[in-house]
XYZ file of N, CA and C in Angstrom:
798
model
N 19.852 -0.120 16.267
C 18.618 0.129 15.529
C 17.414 -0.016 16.477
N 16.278 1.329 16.619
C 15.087 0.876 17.259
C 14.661 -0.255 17.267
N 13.813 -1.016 18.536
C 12.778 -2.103 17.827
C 11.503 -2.024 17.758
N 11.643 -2.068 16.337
C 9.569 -1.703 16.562
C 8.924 -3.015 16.578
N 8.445 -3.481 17.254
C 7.967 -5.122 17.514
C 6.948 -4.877 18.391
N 6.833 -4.205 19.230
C 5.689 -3.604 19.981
C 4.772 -2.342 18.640
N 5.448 -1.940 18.023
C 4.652 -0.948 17.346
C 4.291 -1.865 16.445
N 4.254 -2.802 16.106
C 4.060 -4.258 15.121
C 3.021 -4.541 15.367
N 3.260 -5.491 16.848
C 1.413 -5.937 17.443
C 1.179 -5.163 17.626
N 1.035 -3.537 17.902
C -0.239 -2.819 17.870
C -0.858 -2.887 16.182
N -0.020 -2.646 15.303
C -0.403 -2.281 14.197
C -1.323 -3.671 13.536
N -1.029 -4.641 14.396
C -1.864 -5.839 13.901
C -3.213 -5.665 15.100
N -3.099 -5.158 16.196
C -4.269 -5.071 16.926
C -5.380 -4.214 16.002
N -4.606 -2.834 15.955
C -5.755 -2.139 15.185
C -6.363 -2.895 13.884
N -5.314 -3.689 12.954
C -6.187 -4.295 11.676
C -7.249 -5.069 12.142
N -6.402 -5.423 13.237
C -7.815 -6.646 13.808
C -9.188 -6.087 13.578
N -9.215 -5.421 14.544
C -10.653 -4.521 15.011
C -11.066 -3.774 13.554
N -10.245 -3.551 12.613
C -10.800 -2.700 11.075
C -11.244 -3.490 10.442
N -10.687 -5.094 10.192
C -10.908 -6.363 9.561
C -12.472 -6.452 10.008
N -12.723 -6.328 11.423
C -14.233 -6.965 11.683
C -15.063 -6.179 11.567
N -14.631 -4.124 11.212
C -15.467 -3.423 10.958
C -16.080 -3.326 9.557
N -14.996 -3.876 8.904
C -14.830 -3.646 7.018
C -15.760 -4.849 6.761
N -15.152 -5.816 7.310
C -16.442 -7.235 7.120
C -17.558 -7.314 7.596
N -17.751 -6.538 8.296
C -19.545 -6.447 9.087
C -20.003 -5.537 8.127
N -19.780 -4.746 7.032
C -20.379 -4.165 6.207
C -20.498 -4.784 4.863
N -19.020 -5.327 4.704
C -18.812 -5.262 3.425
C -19.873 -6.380 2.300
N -20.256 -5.502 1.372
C -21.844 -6.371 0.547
C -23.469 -5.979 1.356
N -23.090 -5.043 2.143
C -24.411 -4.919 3.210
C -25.325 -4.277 2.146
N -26.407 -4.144 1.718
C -27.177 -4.046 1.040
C -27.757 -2.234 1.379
N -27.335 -2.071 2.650
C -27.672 -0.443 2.834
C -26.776 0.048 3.548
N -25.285 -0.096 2.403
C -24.421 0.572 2.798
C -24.646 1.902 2.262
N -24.259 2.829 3.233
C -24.183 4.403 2.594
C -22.366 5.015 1.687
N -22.682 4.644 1.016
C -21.511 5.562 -0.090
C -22.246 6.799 -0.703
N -20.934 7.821 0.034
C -21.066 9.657 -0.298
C -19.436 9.833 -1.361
N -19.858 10.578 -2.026
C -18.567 11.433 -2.871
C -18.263 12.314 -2.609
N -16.731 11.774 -2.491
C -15.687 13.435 -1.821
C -15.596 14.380 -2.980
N -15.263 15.982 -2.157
C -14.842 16.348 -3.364
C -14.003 16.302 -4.345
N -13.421 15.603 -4.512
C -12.202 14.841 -4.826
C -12.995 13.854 -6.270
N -14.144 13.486 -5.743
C -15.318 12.742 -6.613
C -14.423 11.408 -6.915
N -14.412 11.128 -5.751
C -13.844 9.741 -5.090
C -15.004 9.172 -4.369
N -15.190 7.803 -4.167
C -16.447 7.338 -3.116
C -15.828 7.399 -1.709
N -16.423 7.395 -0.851
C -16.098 7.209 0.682
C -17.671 6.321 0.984
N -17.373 5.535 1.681
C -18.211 4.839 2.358
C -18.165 5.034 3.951
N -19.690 4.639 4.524
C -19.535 4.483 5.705
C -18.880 3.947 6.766
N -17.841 2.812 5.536
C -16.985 1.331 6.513
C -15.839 2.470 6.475
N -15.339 3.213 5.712
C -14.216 3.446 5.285
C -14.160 4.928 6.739
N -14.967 5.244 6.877
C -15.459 6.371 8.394
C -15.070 5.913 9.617
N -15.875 4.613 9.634
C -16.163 3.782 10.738
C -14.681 3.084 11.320
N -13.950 3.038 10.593
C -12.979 2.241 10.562
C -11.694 3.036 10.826
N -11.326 4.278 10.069
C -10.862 5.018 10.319
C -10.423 6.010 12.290
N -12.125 5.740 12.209
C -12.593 6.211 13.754
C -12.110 5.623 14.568
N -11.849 3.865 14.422
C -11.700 3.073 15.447
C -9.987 2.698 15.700
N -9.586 2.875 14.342
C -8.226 3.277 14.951
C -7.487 4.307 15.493
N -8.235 5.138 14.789
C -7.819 6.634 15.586
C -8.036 6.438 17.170
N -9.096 5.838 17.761
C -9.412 6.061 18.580
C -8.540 5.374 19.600
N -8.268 3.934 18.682
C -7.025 3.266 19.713
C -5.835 3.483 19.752
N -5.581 4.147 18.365
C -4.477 5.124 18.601
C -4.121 5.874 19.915
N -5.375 6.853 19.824
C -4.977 8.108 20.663
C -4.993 7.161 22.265
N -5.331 5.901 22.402
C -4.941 5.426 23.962
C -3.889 5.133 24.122
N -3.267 3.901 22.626
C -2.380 3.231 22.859
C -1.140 4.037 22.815
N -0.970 5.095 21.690
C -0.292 6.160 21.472
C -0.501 7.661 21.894
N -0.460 7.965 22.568
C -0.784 9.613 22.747
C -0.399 10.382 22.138
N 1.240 10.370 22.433
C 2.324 11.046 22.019
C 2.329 11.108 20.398
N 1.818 9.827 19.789
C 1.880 9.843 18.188
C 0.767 10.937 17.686
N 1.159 11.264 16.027
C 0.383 11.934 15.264
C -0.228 11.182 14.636
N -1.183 11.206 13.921
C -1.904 10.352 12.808
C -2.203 11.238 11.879
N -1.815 10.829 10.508
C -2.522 11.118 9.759
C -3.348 9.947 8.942
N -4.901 10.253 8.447
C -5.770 9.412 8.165
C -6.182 9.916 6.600
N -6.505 9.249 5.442
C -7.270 9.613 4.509
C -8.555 10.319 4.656
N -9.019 9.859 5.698
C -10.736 11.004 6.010
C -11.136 11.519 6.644
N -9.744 11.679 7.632
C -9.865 12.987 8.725
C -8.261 14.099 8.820
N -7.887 13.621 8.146
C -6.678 14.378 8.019
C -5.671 14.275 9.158
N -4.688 15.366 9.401
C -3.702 15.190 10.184
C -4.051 15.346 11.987
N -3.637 14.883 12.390
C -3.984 15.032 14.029
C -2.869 14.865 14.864
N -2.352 15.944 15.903
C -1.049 15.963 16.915
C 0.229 16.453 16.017
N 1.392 16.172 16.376
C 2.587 16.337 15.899
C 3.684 15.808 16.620
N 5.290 15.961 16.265
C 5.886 14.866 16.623
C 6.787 13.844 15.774
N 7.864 13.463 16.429
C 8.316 12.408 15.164
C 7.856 10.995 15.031
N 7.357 10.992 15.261
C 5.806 9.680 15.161
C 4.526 10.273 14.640
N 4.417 9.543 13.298
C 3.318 9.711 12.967
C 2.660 8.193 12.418
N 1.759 7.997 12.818
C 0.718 6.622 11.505
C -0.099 7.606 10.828
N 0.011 6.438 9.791
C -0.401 6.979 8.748
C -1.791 5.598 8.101
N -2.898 6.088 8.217
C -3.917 5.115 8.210
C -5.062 5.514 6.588
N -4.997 4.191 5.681
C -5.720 4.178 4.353
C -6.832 3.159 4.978
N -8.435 3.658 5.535
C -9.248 2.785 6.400
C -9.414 1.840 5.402
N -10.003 2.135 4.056
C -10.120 1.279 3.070
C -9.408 1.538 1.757
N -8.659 0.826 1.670
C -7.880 0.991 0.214
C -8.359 0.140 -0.798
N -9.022 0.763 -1.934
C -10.122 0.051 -2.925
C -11.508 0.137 -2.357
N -11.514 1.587 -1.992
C -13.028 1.638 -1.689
C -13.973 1.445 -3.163
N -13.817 1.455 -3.742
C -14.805 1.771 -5.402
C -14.905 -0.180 -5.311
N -13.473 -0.986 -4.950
C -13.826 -2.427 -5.468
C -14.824 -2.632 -3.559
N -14.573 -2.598 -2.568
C -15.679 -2.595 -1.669
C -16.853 -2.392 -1.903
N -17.426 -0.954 -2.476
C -18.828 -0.856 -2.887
C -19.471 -1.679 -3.661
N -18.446 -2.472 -4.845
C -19.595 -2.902 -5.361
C -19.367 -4.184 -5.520
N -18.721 -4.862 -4.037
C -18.457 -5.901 -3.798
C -17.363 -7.137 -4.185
N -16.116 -6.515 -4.539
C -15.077 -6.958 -5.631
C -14.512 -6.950 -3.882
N -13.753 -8.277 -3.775
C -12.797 -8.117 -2.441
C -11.293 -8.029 -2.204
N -11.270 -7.293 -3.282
C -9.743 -6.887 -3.542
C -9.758 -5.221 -2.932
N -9.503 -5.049 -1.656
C -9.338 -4.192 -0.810
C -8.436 -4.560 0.505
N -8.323 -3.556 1.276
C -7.184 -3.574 2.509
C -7.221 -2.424 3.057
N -7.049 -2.651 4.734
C -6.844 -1.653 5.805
C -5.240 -1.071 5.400
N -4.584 -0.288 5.836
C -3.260 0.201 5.174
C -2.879 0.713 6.364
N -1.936 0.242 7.503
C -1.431 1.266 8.407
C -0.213 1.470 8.604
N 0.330 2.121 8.741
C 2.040 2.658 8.876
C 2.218 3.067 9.554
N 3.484 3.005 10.418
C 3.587 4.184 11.509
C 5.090 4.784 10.628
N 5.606 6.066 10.836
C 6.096 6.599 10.037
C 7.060 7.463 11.313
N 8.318 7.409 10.955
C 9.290 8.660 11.813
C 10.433 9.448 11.107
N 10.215 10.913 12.045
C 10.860 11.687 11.178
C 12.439 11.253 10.616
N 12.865 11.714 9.513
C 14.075 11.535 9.097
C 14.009 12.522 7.797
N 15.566 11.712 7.639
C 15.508 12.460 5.912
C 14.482 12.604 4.909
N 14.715 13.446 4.037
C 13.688 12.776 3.002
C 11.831 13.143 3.660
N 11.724 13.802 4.871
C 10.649 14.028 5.377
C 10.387 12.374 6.792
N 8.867 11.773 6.925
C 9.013 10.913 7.718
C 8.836 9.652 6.739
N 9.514 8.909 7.109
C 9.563 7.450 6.854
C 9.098 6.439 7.346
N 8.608 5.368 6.757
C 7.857 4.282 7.277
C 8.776 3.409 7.523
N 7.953 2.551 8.916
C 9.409 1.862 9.669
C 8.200 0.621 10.043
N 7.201 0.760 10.026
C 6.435 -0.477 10.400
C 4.880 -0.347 9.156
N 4.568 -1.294 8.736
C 3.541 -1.314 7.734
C 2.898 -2.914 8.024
N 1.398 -2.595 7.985
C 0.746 -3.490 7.524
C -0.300 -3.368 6.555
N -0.766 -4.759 5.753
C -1.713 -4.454 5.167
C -2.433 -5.661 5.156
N -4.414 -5.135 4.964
C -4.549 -6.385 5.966
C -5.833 -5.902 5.003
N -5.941 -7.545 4.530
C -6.850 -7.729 3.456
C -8.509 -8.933 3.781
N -9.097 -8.550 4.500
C -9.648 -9.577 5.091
C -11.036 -10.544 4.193
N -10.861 -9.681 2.638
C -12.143 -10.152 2.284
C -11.382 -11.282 1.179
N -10.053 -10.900 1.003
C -8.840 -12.137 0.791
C -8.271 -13.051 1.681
N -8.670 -13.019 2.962
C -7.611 -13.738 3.845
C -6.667 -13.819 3.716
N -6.178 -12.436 3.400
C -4.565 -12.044 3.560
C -4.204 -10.899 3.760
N -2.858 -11.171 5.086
C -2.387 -10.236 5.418
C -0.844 -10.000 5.515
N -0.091 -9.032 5.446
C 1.074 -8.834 4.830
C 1.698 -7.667 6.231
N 2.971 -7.703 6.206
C 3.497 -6.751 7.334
C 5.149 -6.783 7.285
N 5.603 -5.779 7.819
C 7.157 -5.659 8.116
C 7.037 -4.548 9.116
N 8.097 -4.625 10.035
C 8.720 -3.513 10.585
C 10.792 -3.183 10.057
N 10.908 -2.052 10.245
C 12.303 -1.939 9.727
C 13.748 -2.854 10.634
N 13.844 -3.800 9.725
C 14.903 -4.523 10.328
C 14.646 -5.563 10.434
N 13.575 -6.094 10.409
C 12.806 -7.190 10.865
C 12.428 -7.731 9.707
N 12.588 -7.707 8.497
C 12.125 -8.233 7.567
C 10.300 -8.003 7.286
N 10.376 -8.872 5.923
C 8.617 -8.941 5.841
C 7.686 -10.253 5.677
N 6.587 -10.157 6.068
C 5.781 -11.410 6.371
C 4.552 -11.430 5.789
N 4.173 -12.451 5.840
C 2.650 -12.720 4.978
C 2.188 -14.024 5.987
N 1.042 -13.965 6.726
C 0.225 -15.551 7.066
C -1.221 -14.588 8.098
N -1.642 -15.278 8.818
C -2.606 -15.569 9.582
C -2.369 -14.098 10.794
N -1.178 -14.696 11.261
C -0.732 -13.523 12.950
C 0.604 -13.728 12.427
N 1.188 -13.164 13.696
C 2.328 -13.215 13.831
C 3.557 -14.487 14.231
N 2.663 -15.049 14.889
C 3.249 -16.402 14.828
C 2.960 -17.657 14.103
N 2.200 -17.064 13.405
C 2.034 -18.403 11.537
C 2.464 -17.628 10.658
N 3.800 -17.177 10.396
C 3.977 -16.477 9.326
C 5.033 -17.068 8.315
N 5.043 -16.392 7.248
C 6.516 -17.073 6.496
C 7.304 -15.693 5.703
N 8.254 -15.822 5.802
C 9.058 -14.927 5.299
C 8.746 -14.109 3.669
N 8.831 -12.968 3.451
C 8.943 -12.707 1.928
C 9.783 -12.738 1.454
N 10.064 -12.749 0.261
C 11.269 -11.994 -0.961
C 10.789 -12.075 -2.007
N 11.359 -10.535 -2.571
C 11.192 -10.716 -3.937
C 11.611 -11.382 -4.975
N 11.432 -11.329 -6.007
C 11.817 -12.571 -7.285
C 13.630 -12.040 -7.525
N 13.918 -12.834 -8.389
C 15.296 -13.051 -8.793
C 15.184 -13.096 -10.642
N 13.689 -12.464 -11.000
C 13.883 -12.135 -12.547
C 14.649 -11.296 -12.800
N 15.583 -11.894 -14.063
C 17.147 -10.598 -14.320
C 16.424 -9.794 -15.464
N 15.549 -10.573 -16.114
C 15.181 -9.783 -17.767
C 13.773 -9.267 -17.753
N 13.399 -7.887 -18.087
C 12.399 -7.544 -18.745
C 11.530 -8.600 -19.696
N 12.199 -8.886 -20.349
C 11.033 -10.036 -21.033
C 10.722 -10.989 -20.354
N 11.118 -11.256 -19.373
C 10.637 -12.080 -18.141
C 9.472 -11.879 -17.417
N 9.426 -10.591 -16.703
C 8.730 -9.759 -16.126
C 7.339 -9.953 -15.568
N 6.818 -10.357 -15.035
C 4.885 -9.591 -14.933
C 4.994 -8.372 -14.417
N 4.309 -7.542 -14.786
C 4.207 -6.471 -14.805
C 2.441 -5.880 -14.033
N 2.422 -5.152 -13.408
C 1.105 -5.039 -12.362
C 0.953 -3.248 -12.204
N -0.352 -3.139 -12.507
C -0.972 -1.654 -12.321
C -2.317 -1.652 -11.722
N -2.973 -0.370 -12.003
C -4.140 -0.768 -11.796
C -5.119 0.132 -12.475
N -4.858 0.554 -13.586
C -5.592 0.954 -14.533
C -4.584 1.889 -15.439
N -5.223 2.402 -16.876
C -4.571 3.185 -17.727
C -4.715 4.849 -17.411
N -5.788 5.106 -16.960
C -6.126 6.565 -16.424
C -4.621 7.053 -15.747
N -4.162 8.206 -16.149
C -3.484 8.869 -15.339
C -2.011 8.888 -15.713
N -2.079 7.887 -16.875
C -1.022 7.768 -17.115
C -0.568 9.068 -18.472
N -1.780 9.342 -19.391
C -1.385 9.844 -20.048
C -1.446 11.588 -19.726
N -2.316 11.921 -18.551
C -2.212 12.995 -18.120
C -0.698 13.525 -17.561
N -0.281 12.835 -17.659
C 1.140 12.888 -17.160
C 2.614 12.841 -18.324
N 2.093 12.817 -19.743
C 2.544 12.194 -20.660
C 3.371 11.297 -20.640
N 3.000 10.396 -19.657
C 3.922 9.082 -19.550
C 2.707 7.725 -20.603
N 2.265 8.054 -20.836
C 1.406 7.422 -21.370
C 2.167 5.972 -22.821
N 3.109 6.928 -23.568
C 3.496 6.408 -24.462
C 4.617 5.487 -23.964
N 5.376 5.218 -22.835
C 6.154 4.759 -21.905
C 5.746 3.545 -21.292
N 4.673 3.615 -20.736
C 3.665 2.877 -20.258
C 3.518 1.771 -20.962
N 3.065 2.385 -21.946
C 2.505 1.180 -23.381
C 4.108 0.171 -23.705
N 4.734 0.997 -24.132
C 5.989 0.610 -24.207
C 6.655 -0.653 -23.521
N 6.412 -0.887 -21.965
C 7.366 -1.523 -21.032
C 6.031 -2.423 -20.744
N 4.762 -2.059 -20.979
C 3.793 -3.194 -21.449
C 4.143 -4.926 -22.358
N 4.877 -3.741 -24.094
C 5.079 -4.564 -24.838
C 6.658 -5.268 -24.554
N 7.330 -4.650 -23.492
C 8.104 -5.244 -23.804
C 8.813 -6.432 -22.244
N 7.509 -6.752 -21.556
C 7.329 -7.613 -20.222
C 6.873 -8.960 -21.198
N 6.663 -9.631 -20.329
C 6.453 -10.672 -20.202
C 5.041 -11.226 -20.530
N 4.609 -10.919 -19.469
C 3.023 -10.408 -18.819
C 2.352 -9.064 -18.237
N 0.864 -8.699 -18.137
C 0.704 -7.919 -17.569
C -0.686 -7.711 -17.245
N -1.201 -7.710 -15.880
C -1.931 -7.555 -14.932
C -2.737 -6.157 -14.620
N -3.796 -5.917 -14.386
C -4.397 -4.828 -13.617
C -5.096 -5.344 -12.504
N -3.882 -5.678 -11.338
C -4.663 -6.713 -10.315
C -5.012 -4.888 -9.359
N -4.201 -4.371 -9.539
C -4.805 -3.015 -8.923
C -4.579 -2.107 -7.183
N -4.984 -1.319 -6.728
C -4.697 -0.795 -5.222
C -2.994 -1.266 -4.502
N -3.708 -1.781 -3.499
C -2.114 -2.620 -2.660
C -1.775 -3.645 -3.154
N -2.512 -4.646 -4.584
C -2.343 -5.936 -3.805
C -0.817 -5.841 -4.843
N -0.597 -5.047 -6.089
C 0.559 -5.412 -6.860
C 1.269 -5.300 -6.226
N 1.182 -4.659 -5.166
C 2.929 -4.340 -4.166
C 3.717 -5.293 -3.621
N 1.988 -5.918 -2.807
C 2.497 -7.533 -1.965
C 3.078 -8.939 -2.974
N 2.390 -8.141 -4.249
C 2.440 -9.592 -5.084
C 4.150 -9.464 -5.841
N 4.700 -8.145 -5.486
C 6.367 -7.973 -5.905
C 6.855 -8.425 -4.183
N 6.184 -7.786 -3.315
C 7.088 -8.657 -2.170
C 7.180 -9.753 -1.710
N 6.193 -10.519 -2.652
C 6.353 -12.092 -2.596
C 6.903 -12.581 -3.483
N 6.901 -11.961 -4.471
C 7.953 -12.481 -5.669
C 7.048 -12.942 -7.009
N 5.793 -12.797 -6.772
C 4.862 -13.886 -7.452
C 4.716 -12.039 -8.803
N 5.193 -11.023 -9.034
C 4.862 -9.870 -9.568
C 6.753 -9.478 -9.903
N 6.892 -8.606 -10.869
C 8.289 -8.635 -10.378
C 8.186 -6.953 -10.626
N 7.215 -6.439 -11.088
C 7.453 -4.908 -11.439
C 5.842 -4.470 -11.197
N 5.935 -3.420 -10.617
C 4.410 -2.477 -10.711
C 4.810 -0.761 -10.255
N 3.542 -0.468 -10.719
C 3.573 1.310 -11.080
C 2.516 2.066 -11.007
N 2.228 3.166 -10.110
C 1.385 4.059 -10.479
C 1.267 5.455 -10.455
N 0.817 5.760 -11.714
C 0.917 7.448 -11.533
C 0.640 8.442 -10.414
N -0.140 8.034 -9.755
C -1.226 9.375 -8.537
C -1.394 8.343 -7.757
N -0.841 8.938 -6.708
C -1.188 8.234 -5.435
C -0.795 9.430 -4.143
N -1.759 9.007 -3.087
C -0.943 10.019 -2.166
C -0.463 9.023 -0.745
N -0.026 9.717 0.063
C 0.912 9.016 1.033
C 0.388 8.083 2.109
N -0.871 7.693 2.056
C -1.371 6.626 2.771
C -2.255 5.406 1.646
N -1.425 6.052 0.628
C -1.855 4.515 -0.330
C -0.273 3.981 -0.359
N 0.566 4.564 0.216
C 1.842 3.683 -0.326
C 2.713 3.373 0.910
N 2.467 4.060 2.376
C 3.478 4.364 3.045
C 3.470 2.613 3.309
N 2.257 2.073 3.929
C 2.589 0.135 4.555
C 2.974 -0.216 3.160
N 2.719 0.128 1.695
C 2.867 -0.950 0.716
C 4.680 -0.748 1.040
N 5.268 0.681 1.136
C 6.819 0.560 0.649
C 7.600 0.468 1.799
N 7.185 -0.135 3.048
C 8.179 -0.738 3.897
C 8.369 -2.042 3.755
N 6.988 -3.458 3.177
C 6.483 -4.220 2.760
C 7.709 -4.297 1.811
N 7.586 -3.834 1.121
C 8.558 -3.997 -0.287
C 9.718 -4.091 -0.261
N 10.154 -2.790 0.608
C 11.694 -2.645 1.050
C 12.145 -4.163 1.852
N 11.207 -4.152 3.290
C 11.931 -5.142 3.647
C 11.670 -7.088 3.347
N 10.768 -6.739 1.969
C 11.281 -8.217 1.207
C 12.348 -8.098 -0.097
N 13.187 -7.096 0.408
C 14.557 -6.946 -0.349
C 14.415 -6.162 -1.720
N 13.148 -5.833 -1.909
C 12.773 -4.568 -3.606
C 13.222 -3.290 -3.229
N 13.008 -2.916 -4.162
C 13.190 -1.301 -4.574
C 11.775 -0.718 -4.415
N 11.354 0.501 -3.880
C 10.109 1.424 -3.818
C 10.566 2.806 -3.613
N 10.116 3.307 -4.927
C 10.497 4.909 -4.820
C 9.246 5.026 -5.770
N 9.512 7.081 -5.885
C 8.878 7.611 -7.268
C 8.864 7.669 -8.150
N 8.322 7.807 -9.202
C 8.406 7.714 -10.856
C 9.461 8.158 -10.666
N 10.221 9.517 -10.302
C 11.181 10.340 -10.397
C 12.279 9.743 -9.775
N 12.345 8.346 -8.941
C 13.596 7.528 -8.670
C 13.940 7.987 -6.964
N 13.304 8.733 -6.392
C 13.195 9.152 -5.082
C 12.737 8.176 -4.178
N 13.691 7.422 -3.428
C 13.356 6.296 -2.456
C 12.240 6.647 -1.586
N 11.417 5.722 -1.421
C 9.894 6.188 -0.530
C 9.065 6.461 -1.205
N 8.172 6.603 -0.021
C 6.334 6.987 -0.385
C 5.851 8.414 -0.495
N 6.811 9.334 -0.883
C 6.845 10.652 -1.205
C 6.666 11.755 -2.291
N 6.407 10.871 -3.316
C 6.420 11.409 -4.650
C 5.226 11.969 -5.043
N 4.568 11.276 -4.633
C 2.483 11.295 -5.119
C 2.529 10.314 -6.398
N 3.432 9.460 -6.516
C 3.036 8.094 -7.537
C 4.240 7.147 -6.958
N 4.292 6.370 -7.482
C 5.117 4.608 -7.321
C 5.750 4.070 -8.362
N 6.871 3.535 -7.977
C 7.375 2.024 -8.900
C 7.985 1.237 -7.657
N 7.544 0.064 -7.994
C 8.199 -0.950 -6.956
C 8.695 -2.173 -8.022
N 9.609 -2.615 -7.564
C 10.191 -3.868 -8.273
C 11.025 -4.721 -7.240
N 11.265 -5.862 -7.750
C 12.794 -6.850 -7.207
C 13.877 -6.111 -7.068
N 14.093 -4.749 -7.600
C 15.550 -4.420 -7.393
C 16.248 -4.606 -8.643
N 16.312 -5.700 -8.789
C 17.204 -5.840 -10.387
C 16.857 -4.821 -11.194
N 15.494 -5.185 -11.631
C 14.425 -4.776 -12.538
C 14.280 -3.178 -12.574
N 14.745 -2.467 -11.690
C 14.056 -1.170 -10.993
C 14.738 0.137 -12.028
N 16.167 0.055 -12.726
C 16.242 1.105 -12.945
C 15.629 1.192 -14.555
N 15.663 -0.517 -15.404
C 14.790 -0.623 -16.139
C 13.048 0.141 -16.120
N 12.276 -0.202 -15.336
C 11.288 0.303 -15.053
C 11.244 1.835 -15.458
N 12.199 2.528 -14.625
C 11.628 3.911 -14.189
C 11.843 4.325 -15.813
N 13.498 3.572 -16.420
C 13.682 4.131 -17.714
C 12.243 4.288 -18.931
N 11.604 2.963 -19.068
C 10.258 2.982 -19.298
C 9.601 4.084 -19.278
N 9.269 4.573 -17.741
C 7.830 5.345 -17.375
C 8.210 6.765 -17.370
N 9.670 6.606 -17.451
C 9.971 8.088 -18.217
C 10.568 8.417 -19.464
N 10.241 7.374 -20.014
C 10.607 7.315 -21.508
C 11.848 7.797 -22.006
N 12.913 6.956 -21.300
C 14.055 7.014 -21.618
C 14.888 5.669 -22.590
N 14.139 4.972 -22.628
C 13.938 3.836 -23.584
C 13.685 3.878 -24.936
């Protein structure tokens, strides 16, 4: 098996340098936020930040591709990262610090390319989260204060917490009535929202989360994260990976329950 352990500390070098770009803005009183057409916010941190890994990218990596949320694809190759500068830009703007840098590096395989190293790096939480493939997954400070993940060992749905991050989108999809459903029939349930439900199933402290629309640099660091603290991460449609354009992640146990739910096979 490759070792990506060098593609690791880079991927923690670049958060570094995004961590101190995202925090030198973040709450700045003349921050500039523009709307994509997409009529999504983009901010200036979310530019700035983007830029600066790209940029250490293209030294540290040549040979790699990147693709970025706000500049799109760049190079080619079976190496690609895959970079979300700010994930929860809308909770950034208006000062909520439930956000994260998102980087992946991703290689070709089945199934299209796959994520083999992920971090996610939350600095207005003081927390940061990471795996490479094989290597398991981690949560602390660096790399050498870390502690191991895993997910939970809940066997029952009525057990459950359950984690999203809003109701929008669900019913455009007519999963809506499904939704509600595996709501009433958890435990608990959360709209902690963006990355953080992912980390909070690869720590065990979440045991199920889901979202309709997403595209491939909101999920690629959450579902190596996941995978290698022993969960399940595929598509609504049960397709392993960050490929679908939506999510379910769970413990594994829990997982084929879930999807039955959100496709209303229940």
């Amino acid at each position: 098996m490759p070792d990506y352990r060098d593609d690791l500390r880079l991927a923690h070098v670049l958060a570094d340098a995004a961590d101190a770009a995202t925090m030198d803005r973040f709450k700045a009183l003349d921050l500039k936020v523009e709307t994509k057409p997409d009529m999504t916010p983009v901010s200036e941190a979310d530019k700035a930040a983007e830029e600066l890994i790209r940029g250490q990218l293209q030294r540290a990596r040549p040979r790699d591709a990147i693709l970025g949320e706000e500049y799109g694809i760049e190079g080619t190759g079976p190496r690609r990262w895959v970079v979300d500068p700010i994930d929860g830009t809308k909770n950034y703007v208006r000062g909520v610090p439930v956000w994260a840098t998102l980087i992946s590096l991703t290689e070709a395989g089945e199934g299209g390319y796959q994520p083999v190293v992920g971090v996610v790096s939350a600095p207005a939480l003081g927390r940061r989260w990471w795996a490479a493939k094989g290597h398991g997954a981690f949560t602390g400070r660096s790399l050498s204060s870390a502690s191991r993940l895993h997910v939970s060992r809940v066997s029952k749905l009525a057990d459950a917490s359950f984690a999203y991050s809003s109701l929008s989108g669900w019913e455009d999809q007519g999963r809506l009535d499904g939704f509600l459903d595996l709501t009433k029939a958890v435990w608990r349930t959360r709209g902690y929202g963006d990355f953080w439900p992912y980390m909070m199933v690869a720590e065990g402290s979440v045991d199920i989360c889901a979202e309709p629309e997403l595209s491939l640099w909101d999920m690629a660091a959450n579902a190596i994260v996941v995978t290698e603290a022993g969960g399940s991460f595929t598509g609504l449609d049960g397709r392993p990976g960050p490929h679908s354009g939506n999510a379910a992640a769970s413990n594994g146990i829990l997982h084929d329950e879930l999807l039955g739910y959100l496709n209303q096979r229940y």
